PDB file of C-alpha atoms in Angstrom:
ATOM      1  CA  MET A 615      25.449 -54.787  94.477  1.00  0.00           C
ATOM      2  CA  SER A 616      24.007 -57.560  96.383  1.00  0.00           C
ATOM      3  CA  ALA A 617      23.497 -59.643  93.397  1.00  0.00           C
ATOM      4  CA  ARG A 618      27.030 -59.502  92.384  1.00  0.00           C
ATOM      5  CA  ARG A 619      28.378 -60.114  95.770  1.00  0.00           C
ATOM      6  CA  THR A 620      25.728 -63.341  95.627  1.00  0.00           C
ATOM      7  CA  ALA A 621      26.815 -64.123  92.221  1.00  0.00           C
ATOM      8  CA  ALA A 622      30.775 -64.042  93.047  1.00  0.00           C
ATOM      9  CA  VAL A 623      29.994 -66.427  96.338  1.00  0.00           C
ATOM     10  CA  ALA A 624      28.458 -68.579  93.583  1.00  0.00           C
ATOM     11  CA  ALA A 625      30.520 -68.590  91.222  1.00  0.00           C
ATOM     12  CA  ALA A 626      33.235 -69.188  94.182  1.00  0.00           C
ATOM     13  CA  LEU A 627      31.741 -72.123  94.950  1.00  0.00           C
ATOM     14  CA  ARG A 628      31.353 -73.704  91.220  1.00  0.00           C
ATOM     15  CA  TRP A 629      34.693 -73.024  90.817  1.00  0.00           C
ATOM     16  CA  GLY A 630      35.953 -75.664  94.050  1.00  0.00           C
ATOM     17  CA  ALA A 631      33.557 -77.807  93.744  1.00  0.00           C
ATOM     18  CA  HIS A 632      35.905 -80.329  91.284  1.00  0.00           C
ATOM     19  CA  ARG A 633      39.046 -78.827  93.828  1.00  0.00           C
ATOM     20  CA  PHE A 634      38.367 -79.211  97.378  1.00  0.00           C
ATOM     21  CA  PRO A 635      36.435 -82.477  99.109  1.00  0.00           C
ATOM     22  CA  PHE A 636      34.615 -80.127 101.000  1.00  0.00           C
ATOM     23  CA  GLU A 637      32.653 -79.587  97.826  1.00  0.00           C
ATOM     24  CA  GLU A 638      30.400 -81.340  95.447  1.00  0.00           C
ATOM     25  CA  ASP A 639      30.904 -82.006  91.928  1.00  0.00           C
ATOM     26  CA  GLU A 640      26.980 -81.866  91.785  1.00  0.00           C
ATOM     27  CA  VAL A 641      27.312 -77.830  92.576  1.00  0.00           C
ATOM     28  CA  ALA A 642      28.927 -76.277  89.069  1.00  0.00           C
ATOM     29  CA  GLY A 643      26.459 -79.013  86.999  1.00  0.00           C
ATOM     30  CA  LEU A 644      23.091 -76.828  88.531  1.00  0.00           C
ATOM     31  CA  ARG A 645      22.918 -74.139  85.650  1.00  0.00           C
ATOM     32  CA  ALA A 646      20.461 -76.418  82.831  1.00  0.00           C
ATOM     33  CA  PHE A 647      17.782 -76.424  86.017  1.00  0.00           C
ATOM     34  CA  VAL A 648      17.715 -73.839  87.562  1.00  0.00           C
ATOM     35  CA  PRO A 649      16.967 -71.184  85.097  1.00  0.00           C
ATOM     36  CA  PRO A 650      16.767 -66.943  85.954  1.00  0.00           C
ATOM     37  CA  GLY A 651      13.153 -66.808  87.955  1.00  0.00           C
ATOM     38  CA  ALA A 652      12.991 -70.224  89.252  1.00  0.00           C
ATOM     39  CA  VAL A 653      11.242 -70.947  92.520  1.00  0.00           C
ATOM     40  CA  CYS A 654      13.888 -73.483  94.504  1.00  0.00           C
ATOM     41  CA  VAL A 655      13.446 -75.243  98.355  1.00  0.00           C
ATOM     42  CA  ASP A 656      16.610 -76.658  99.493  1.00  0.00           C
ATOM     43  CA  VAL A 657      16.485 -78.791 102.100  1.00  0.00           C
ATOM     44  CA  GLY A 658      18.958 -79.504 104.674  1.00  0.00           C
ATOM     45  CA  ALA A 659      21.183 -76.326 104.431  1.00  0.00           C
ATOM     46  CA  GLU A 660      23.947 -76.574 106.866  1.00  0.00           C
ATOM     47  CA  TYR A 661      25.803 -73.563 105.532  1.00  0.00           C
ATOM     48  CA  GLY A 662      24.630 -72.675 102.126  1.00  0.00           C
ATOM     49  CA  LEU A 663      26.815 -74.838 100.065  1.00  0.00           C
ATOM     50  CA  TYR A 664      23.713 -74.963  97.634  1.00  0.00           C
ATOM     51  CA  THR A 665      21.855 -71.927  98.724  1.00  0.00           C
ATOM     52  CA  TRP A 666      23.912 -69.811  97.168  1.00  0.00           C
ATOM     53  CA  VAL A 667      24.595 -71.117  93.535  1.00  0.00           C
ATOM     54  CA  LEU A 668      21.027 -71.494  93.441  1.00  0.00           C
ATOM     55  CA  SER A 669      19.656 -67.470  94.319  1.00  0.00           C
ATOM     56  CA  ALA A 670      22.718 -66.461  91.741  1.00  0.00           C
ATOM     57  CA  LEU A 671      21.349 -69.096  89.445  1.00  0.00           C
ATOM     58  CA  ALA A 672      18.049 -68.180  90.268  1.00  0.00           C
ATOM     59  CA  GLY A 673      18.291 -63.980  90.092  1.00  0.00           C
ATOM     60  CA  PRO A 674      16.601 -61.102  90.678  1.00  0.00           C
ATOM     61  CA  SER A 675      13.283 -62.365  89.590  1.00  0.00           C
ATOM     62  CA  GLY A 676      13.619 -65.767  91.705  1.00  0.00           C
ATOM     63  CA  ARG A 677      13.124 -67.039  94.863  1.00  0.00           C
ATOM     64  CA  VAL A 678      15.007 -69.965  97.037  1.00  0.00           C
ATOM     65  CA  HIS A 679      13.633 -70.971 100.189  1.00  0.00           C
ATOM     66  CA  CYS A 680      16.360 -72.281 102.639  1.00  0.00           C
ATOM     67  CA  VAL A 681      15.679 -75.068 105.014  1.00  0.00           C
ATOM     68  CA  GLU A 682      17.304 -75.337 107.837  1.00  0.00           C
ATOM     69  CA  PRO A 683      16.690 -77.266 111.351  1.00  0.00           C
ATOM     70  CA  LEU A 684      19.594 -76.501 113.494  1.00  0.00           C
ATOM     71  CA  PRO A 685      20.193 -73.447 115.452  1.00  0.00           C
ATOM     72  CA  GLY A 686      23.539 -72.693 114.340  1.00  0.00           C
ATOM     73  CA  PRO A 687      23.484 -73.332 110.270  1.00  0.00           C
ATOM     74  CA  HIS A 688      20.130 -71.395 110.869  1.00  0.00           C
ATOM     75  CA  ARG A 689      21.373 -68.234 112.361  1.00  0.00           C
ATOM     76  CA  TRP A 690      24.761 -68.579 109.779  1.00  0.00           C
ATOM     77  CA  LEU A 691      22.210 -68.715 107.244  1.00  0.00           C
ATOM     78  CA  ARG A 692      19.806 -65.725 107.941  1.00  0.00           C
ATOM     79  CA  ALA A 693      23.318 -63.385 108.865  1.00  0.00           C
ATOM     80  CA  ALA A 694      25.062 -64.907 105.742  1.00  0.00           C
ATOM     81  CA  ALA A 695      22.056 -63.940 103.283  1.00  0.00           C
ATOM     82  CA  GLY A 696      21.877 -60.037 105.389  1.00  0.00           C
ATOM     83  CA  LEU A 697      25.500 -59.974 104.407  1.00  0.00           C
ATOM     84  CA  LEU A 698      24.778 -60.821 100.821  1.00  0.00           C
ATOM     85  CA  GLY A 699      22.277 -58.235  99.795  1.00  0.00           C
ATOM     86  CA  ALA A 700      20.202 -61.885  99.315  1.00  0.00           C
ATOM     87  CA  ARG A 701      17.019 -60.930  98.664  1.00  0.00           C
ATOM     88  CA  ASN A 702      15.595 -63.718  96.755  1.00  0.00           C
ATOM     89  CA  VAL A 703      16.662 -65.953  99.749  1.00  0.00           C
ATOM     90  CA  THR A 704      14.137 -67.324 102.548  1.00  0.00           C
ATOM     91  CA  VAL A 705      15.377 -68.633 105.937  1.00  0.00           C
ATOM     92  CA  HIS A 706      12.858 -71.527 106.831  1.00  0.00           C
ATOM     93  CA  ARG A 707      14.069 -73.235 110.643  1.00  0.00           C
ATOM     94  CA  ALA A 708      12.792 -76.408 109.991  1.00  0.00           C
ATOM     95  CA  ALA A 709      12.645 -79.950 108.774  1.00  0.00           C
ATOM     96  CA  LEU A 710      10.946 -81.724 106.241  1.00  0.00           C
ATOM     97  CA  ALA A 711       9.518 -85.364 106.910  1.00  0.00           C
ATOM     98  CA  ALA A 712       6.484 -86.986 105.586  1.00  0.00           C
ATOM     99  CA  ARG A 713       4.116 -85.400 108.430  1.00  0.00           C
ATOM    100  CA  HIS A 714       4.197 -81.935 109.863  1.00  0.00           C
ATOM    101  CA  GLY A 715       4.720 -81.811 113.795  1.00  0.00           C
ATOM    102  CA  GLN A 716       7.409 -81.538 116.424  1.00  0.00           C
ATOM    103  CA  GLY A 717      10.146 -83.539 115.932  1.00  0.00           C
ATOM    104  CA  THR A 718      14.161 -84.076 117.957  1.00  0.00           C
ATOM    105  CA  LEU A 719      16.804 -84.305 115.936  1.00  0.00           C
ATOM    106  CA  SER A 720      20.280 -86.059 116.919  1.00  0.00           C
ATOM    107  CA  LEU A 721      23.257 -84.260 116.499  1.00  0.00           C
ATOM    108  CA  PRO A 722      26.057 -85.738 116.041  1.00  0.00           C
ATOM    109  CA  ILE A 723      29.719 -84.645 118.160  1.00  0.00           C
ATOM    110  CA  ARG A 724      33.266 -85.092 117.455  1.00  0.00           C
ATOM    111  CA  ARG A 725      36.420 -83.533 120.128  1.00  0.00           C
ATOM    112  CA  GLY A 726      33.788 -80.706 121.316  1.00  0.00           C
ATOM    113  CA  LEU A 727      31.598 -79.856 118.432  1.00  0.00           C
ATOM    114  CA  PRO A 728      29.359 -79.771 116.888  1.00  0.00           C
ATOM    115  CA  VAL A 729      28.905 -82.104 113.473  1.00  0.00           C
ATOM    116  CA  HIS A 730      25.813 -79.959 112.087  1.00  0.00           C
ATOM    117  CA  GLY A 731      26.021 -82.654 108.398  1.00  0.00           C
ATOM    118  CA  ARG A 732      25.400 -85.970 110.313  1.00  0.00           C
ATOM    119  CA  ALA A 733      22.385 -85.258 112.316  1.00  0.00           C
ATOM    120  CA  TYR A 734      18.503 -86.454 111.114  1.00  0.00           C
ATOM    121  CA  LEU A 735      15.961 -86.313 112.827  1.00  0.00           C
ATOM    122  CA  THR A 736      15.488 -89.344 115.086  1.00  0.00           C
ATOM    123  CA  ASP A 737      11.368 -90.056 114.360  1.00  0.00           C
ATOM    124  CA  GLY A 738      11.304 -93.104 112.284  1.00  0.00           C
ATOM    125  CA  ALA A 739      14.924 -94.135 112.676  1.00  0.00           C
ATOM    126  CA  ASP A 740      15.903 -96.671 114.584  1.00  0.00           C
ATOM    127  CA  GLY A 741      18.786 -96.398 116.278  1.00  0.00           C
ATOM    128  CA  PRO A 742      21.521 -94.271 115.020  1.00  0.00           C
ATOM    129  CA  GLY A 743      23.058 -96.128 111.948  1.00  0.00           C
ATOM    130  CA  PRO A 744      26.181 -94.891 110.990  1.00  0.00           C
ATOM    131  CA  ASN A 745      26.718 -92.021 113.444  1.00  0.00           C
ATOM    132  CA  ALA A 746      27.021 -94.837 115.705  1.00  0.00           C
ATOM    133  CA  GLU A 747      31.044 -93.556 115.120  1.00  0.00           C
ATOM    134  CA  PHE A 748      30.501 -90.774 117.246  1.00  0.00           C
ATOM    135  CA  ALA A 749      31.085 -90.908 120.750  1.00  0.00           C
ATOM    136  CA  ALA A 750      28.564 -88.705 121.605  1.00  0.00           C
ATOM    137  CA  ALA A 751      25.401 -86.560 120.077  1.00  0.00           C
ATOM    138  CA  ARG A 752      22.973 -84.244 121.437  1.00  0.00           C
ATOM    139  CA  ALA A 753      19.854 -84.071 121.030  1.00  0.00           C
ATOM    140  CA  VAL A 754      18.654 -80.631 119.403  1.00  0.00           C
ATOM    141  CA  GLY A 755      14.407 -79.992 119.281  1.00  0.00           C
ATOM    142  CA  ALA A 756      13.005 -78.709 115.460  1.00  0.00           C
ATOM    143  CA  PRO A 757       9.447 -77.686 113.915  1.00  0.00           C
ATOM    144  CA  VAL A 758       9.091 -81.057 111.828  1.00  0.00           C
ATOM    145  CA  ARG A 759       6.941 -79.896 107.961  1.00  0.00           C
ATOM    146  CA  THR A 760       5.979 -81.201 105.508  1.00  0.00           C
ATOM    147  CA  LEU A 761       7.242 -79.996 101.338  1.00  0.00           C
ATOM    148  CA  ASP A 762       3.373 -79.280 100.930  1.00  0.00           C
ATOM    149  CA  ASP A 763       3.129 -77.221 104.009  1.00  0.00           C
ATOM    150  CA  LEU A 764       6.574 -75.127 102.859  1.00  0.00           C
ATOM    151  CA  VAL A 765       4.845 -74.453  99.042  1.00  0.00           C
ATOM    152  CA  HIS A 766       1.376 -74.064 100.355  1.00  0.00           C
ATOM    153  CA  GLU A 767       1.866 -71.600 103.018  1.00  0.00           C
ATOM    154  CA  ALA A 768       5.004 -69.581 101.136  1.00  0.00           C
ATOM    155  CA  GLY A 769       2.570 -69.927  98.405  1.00  0.00           C
ATOM    156  CA  LEU A 770       4.487 -70.708  95.675  1.00  0.00           C
ATOM    157  CA  ASP A 771       2.662 -71.261  92.245  1.00  0.00           C
ATOM    158  CA  ARG A 772       5.550 -72.654  90.520  1.00  0.00           C
ATOM    159  CA  LEU A 773       8.844 -75.192  91.775  1.00  0.00           C
ATOM    160  CA  THR A 774      11.219 -75.839  89.858  1.00  0.00           C
ATOM    161  CA  PHE A 775      13.873 -76.665  92.153  1.00  0.00           C
ATOM    162  CA  VAL A 776      14.544 -79.199  94.939  1.00  0.00           C
ATOM    163  CA  LYS A 777      17.289 -80.233  96.693  1.00  0.00           C
ATOM    164  CA  ALA A 778      17.241 -82.522  99.945  1.00  0.00           C
ATOM    165  CA  ASP A 779      20.139 -83.200 101.718  1.00  0.00           C
ATOM    166  CA  VAL A 780      18.298 -85.315 105.024  1.00  0.00           C
ATOM    167  CA  GLU A 781      20.421 -87.640 106.031  1.00  0.00           C
ATOM    168  CA  GLY A 782      18.306 -91.062 105.428  1.00  0.00           C
ATOM    169  CA  ALA A 783      14.935 -89.193 105.823  1.00  0.00           C
ATOM    170  CA  GLU A 784      15.176 -88.372 101.943  1.00  0.00           C
ATOM    171  CA  LEU A 785      12.149 -90.974 101.469  1.00  0.00           C
ATOM    172  CA  ALA A 786      10.104 -88.868 104.203  1.00  0.00           C
ATOM    173  CA  VAL A 787      10.475 -85.634 102.774  1.00  0.00           C
ATOM    174  CA  LEU A 788       9.406 -86.793  99.591  1.00  0.00           C
ATOM    175  CA  GLU A 789       6.160 -88.513 100.939  1.00  0.00           C
ATOM    176  CA  GLY A 790       5.763 -85.472 102.655  1.00  0.00           C
ATOM    177  CA  GLY A 791       6.025 -83.553  98.998  1.00  0.00           C
ATOM    178  CA  SER A 792       3.764 -86.193  96.726  1.00  0.00           C
ATOM    179  CA  ALA A 793       1.273 -83.307  96.023  1.00  0.00           C
ATOM    180  CA  ALA A 794       4.045 -80.578  94.995  1.00  0.00           C
ATOM    181  CA  LEU A 795       6.336 -82.710  93.048  1.00  0.00           C
ATOM    182  CA  ARG A 796       2.889 -84.062  90.883  1.00  0.00           C
ATOM    183  CA  ARG A 797       1.237 -79.965  90.507  1.00  0.00           C
ATOM    184  CA  HIS A 798       4.647 -78.410  89.604  1.00  0.00           C
ATOM    185  CA  ARG A 799       6.949 -81.401  88.390  1.00  0.00           C
ATOM    186  CA  PRO A 800      10.119 -80.083  89.937  1.00  0.00           C
ATOM    187  CA  THR A 801      13.807 -81.446  89.738  1.00  0.00           C
ATOM    188  CA  LEU A 802      15.407 -83.147  92.251  1.00  0.00           C
ATOM    189  CA  LEU A 803      18.556 -83.361  93.784  1.00  0.00           C
ATOM    190  CA  LEU A 804      19.315 -85.845  96.716  1.00  0.00           C
ATOM    191  CA  GLU A 805      21.068 -88.209  98.785  1.00  0.00           C
ATOM    192  CA  ILE A 806      20.822 -91.329  98.282  1.00  0.00           C
ATOM    193  CA  GLU A 807      22.988 -93.980 101.317  1.00  0.00           C
ATOM    194  CA  HIS A 808      22.361 -96.744 101.490  1.00  0.00           C
ATOM    195  CA  ARG A 809      23.855 -96.460 105.335  1.00  0.00           C
ATOM    196  CA  HIS A 810      21.637 -94.168 106.012  1.00  0.00           C
ATOM    197  CA  LEU A 811      18.721 -95.102 104.731  1.00  0.00           C
ATOM    198  CA  ALA A 812      19.226 -98.309 106.191  1.00  0.00           C
ATOM    199  CA  LYS A 813      18.607 -96.294 109.976  1.00  0.00           C
ATOM    200  CA  TYR A 814      14.970 -95.877 108.204  1.00  0.00           C
ATOM    201  CA  GLY A 815      14.077 -99.100 107.275  1.00  0.00           C
ATOM    202  CA  ALA A 816      14.369 -98.527 103.656  1.00  0.00           C
ATOM    203  CA  ARG A 817      16.568 -98.781 101.019  1.00  0.00           C
ATOM    204  CA  PRO A 818      18.078 -96.568  97.338  1.00  0.00           C
ATOM    205  CA  ALA A 819      15.627 -99.048  95.138  1.00  0.00           C
ATOM    206  CA  ASP A 820      12.889 -96.799  96.996  1.00  0.00           C
ATOM    207  CA  VAL A 821      13.272 -93.850  97.011  1.00  0.00           C
ATOM    208  CA  LEU A 822      13.786 -94.747  92.883  1.00  0.00           C
ATOM    209  CA  GLY A 823      10.653 -96.166  93.098  1.00  0.00           C
ATOM    210  CA  HIS A 824       8.615 -93.972  94.283  1.00  0.00           C
ATOM    211  CA  LEU A 825       9.773 -91.630  91.959  1.00  0.00           C
ATOM    212  CA  ARG A 826       9.859 -93.488  88.873  1.00  0.00           C
ATOM    213  CA  ASP A 827       5.496 -94.279  89.886  1.00  0.00           C
ATOM    214  CA  LEU A 828       5.856 -90.633  89.859  1.00  0.00           C
ATOM    215  CA  GLY A 829       7.527 -90.187  86.196  1.00  0.00           C
ATOM    216  CA  TYR A 830      10.609 -89.463  87.404  1.00  0.00           C
ATOM    217  CA  ARG A 831      13.753 -90.432  85.640  1.00  0.00           C
ATOM    218  CA  ALA A 832      17.716 -90.428  88.109  1.00  0.00           C
ATOM    219  CA  HIS A 833      20.768 -88.719  86.074  1.00  0.00           C
ATOM    220  CA  ARG A 834      24.628 -88.800  88.095  1.00  0.00           C
ATOM    221  CA  GLN A 835      28.080 -86.536  87.440  1.00  0.00           C
ATOM    222  CA  ARG A 836      30.357 -88.393  85.471  1.00  0.00           C
ATOM    223  CA  HIS A 837      33.084 -86.189  83.621  1.00  0.00           C
ATOM    224  CA  GLY A 838      31.571 -83.310  84.091  1.00  0.00           C
ATOM    225  CA  ARG A 839      27.964 -84.706  82.379  1.00  0.00           C
ATOM    226  CA  TRP A 840      24.221 -85.357  83.505  1.00  0.00           C
ATOM    227  CA  ILE A 841      23.711 -89.197  82.395  1.00  0.00           C
ATOM    228  CA  PRO A 842      20.722 -91.390  83.133  1.00  0.00           C
ATOM    229  CA  VAL A 843      21.189 -94.745  85.202  1.00  0.00           C
ATOM    230  CA  PRO A 844      19.077 -96.867  85.980  1.00  0.00           C
ATOM    231  CA  ARG A 845      20.491 -97.596  90.200  1.00  0.00           C
ATOM    232  CA  VAL A 846      21.698 -95.610  92.877  1.00  0.00           C
ATOM    233  CA  THR A 847      25.601 -97.248  93.774  1.00  0.00           C
ATOM    234  CA  ASP A 848      27.787 -97.166  96.156  1.00  0.00           C
ATOM    235  CA  ASP A 849      30.493 -94.291  94.721  1.00  0.00           C
ATOM    236  CA  CYS A 850      27.756 -91.844  94.267  1.00  0.00           C
ATOM    237  CA  ARG A 851      25.552 -90.244  96.795  1.00  0.00           C
ATOM    238  CA  ASN A 852      24.209 -86.969  94.838  1.00  0.00           C
ATOM    239  CA  TYR A 853      20.854 -87.964  92.197  1.00  0.00           C
ATOM    240  CA  LEU A 854      19.552 -85.856  90.471  1.00  0.00           C
ATOM    241  CA  PHE A 855      16.211 -86.667  88.822  1.00  0.00           C
ATOM    242  CA  THR A 856      14.287 -85.663  86.363  1.00  0.00           C
ATOM    243  CA  ALA A 857      10.314 -85.154  85.038  1.00  0.00           C
TER     244      ALA A 857
END
């Protein structure tokens, strides 16, 4: 029953991927990269848009570790996993970066409500970047870990797929997961936007260059297919990398 509930939510998310602006087309194109038994990490899970799809694809023999640093979405993920009976999902409250420690997130506020999807780790950031559009923000403390830490502490003997949406700190996540990337060669799905990377002093070309050195190739969704691309362009923000 629990697997059917999670599968139903995942099917709804895949169906809505091309129909609703708050969902992303890439959700519908994961099946080829997440087989049954896959071990996945969802970094910056927020409310689980990707988590539940990954859970259904990985199935009972797979695992999904979703990582969310903000208390509200973290509680939601834990509650939703329980309600759905998603036993293959483990929820971690942390931000991922290049080094472990304790950090602070800037959580923007709009009309008195938190905008969780635009929160960012202030460590290493030079100002708010595009978040200057928000009139207010709240500081939220959170533990900071690395992807290598998570893989080691969870005792993962394989890693199939990693999705990361961390508002510009993608390069730091990759640097903190260098050992896991070299050993396990997971497929990666990264949000890459110049406006967010710039506040950390990075460019899209830096992310692509880092991954190219590790033997990864970039792809983007076009007309329902993943196609290889040489660079990041402004009309697309989510890129798939295969080793």
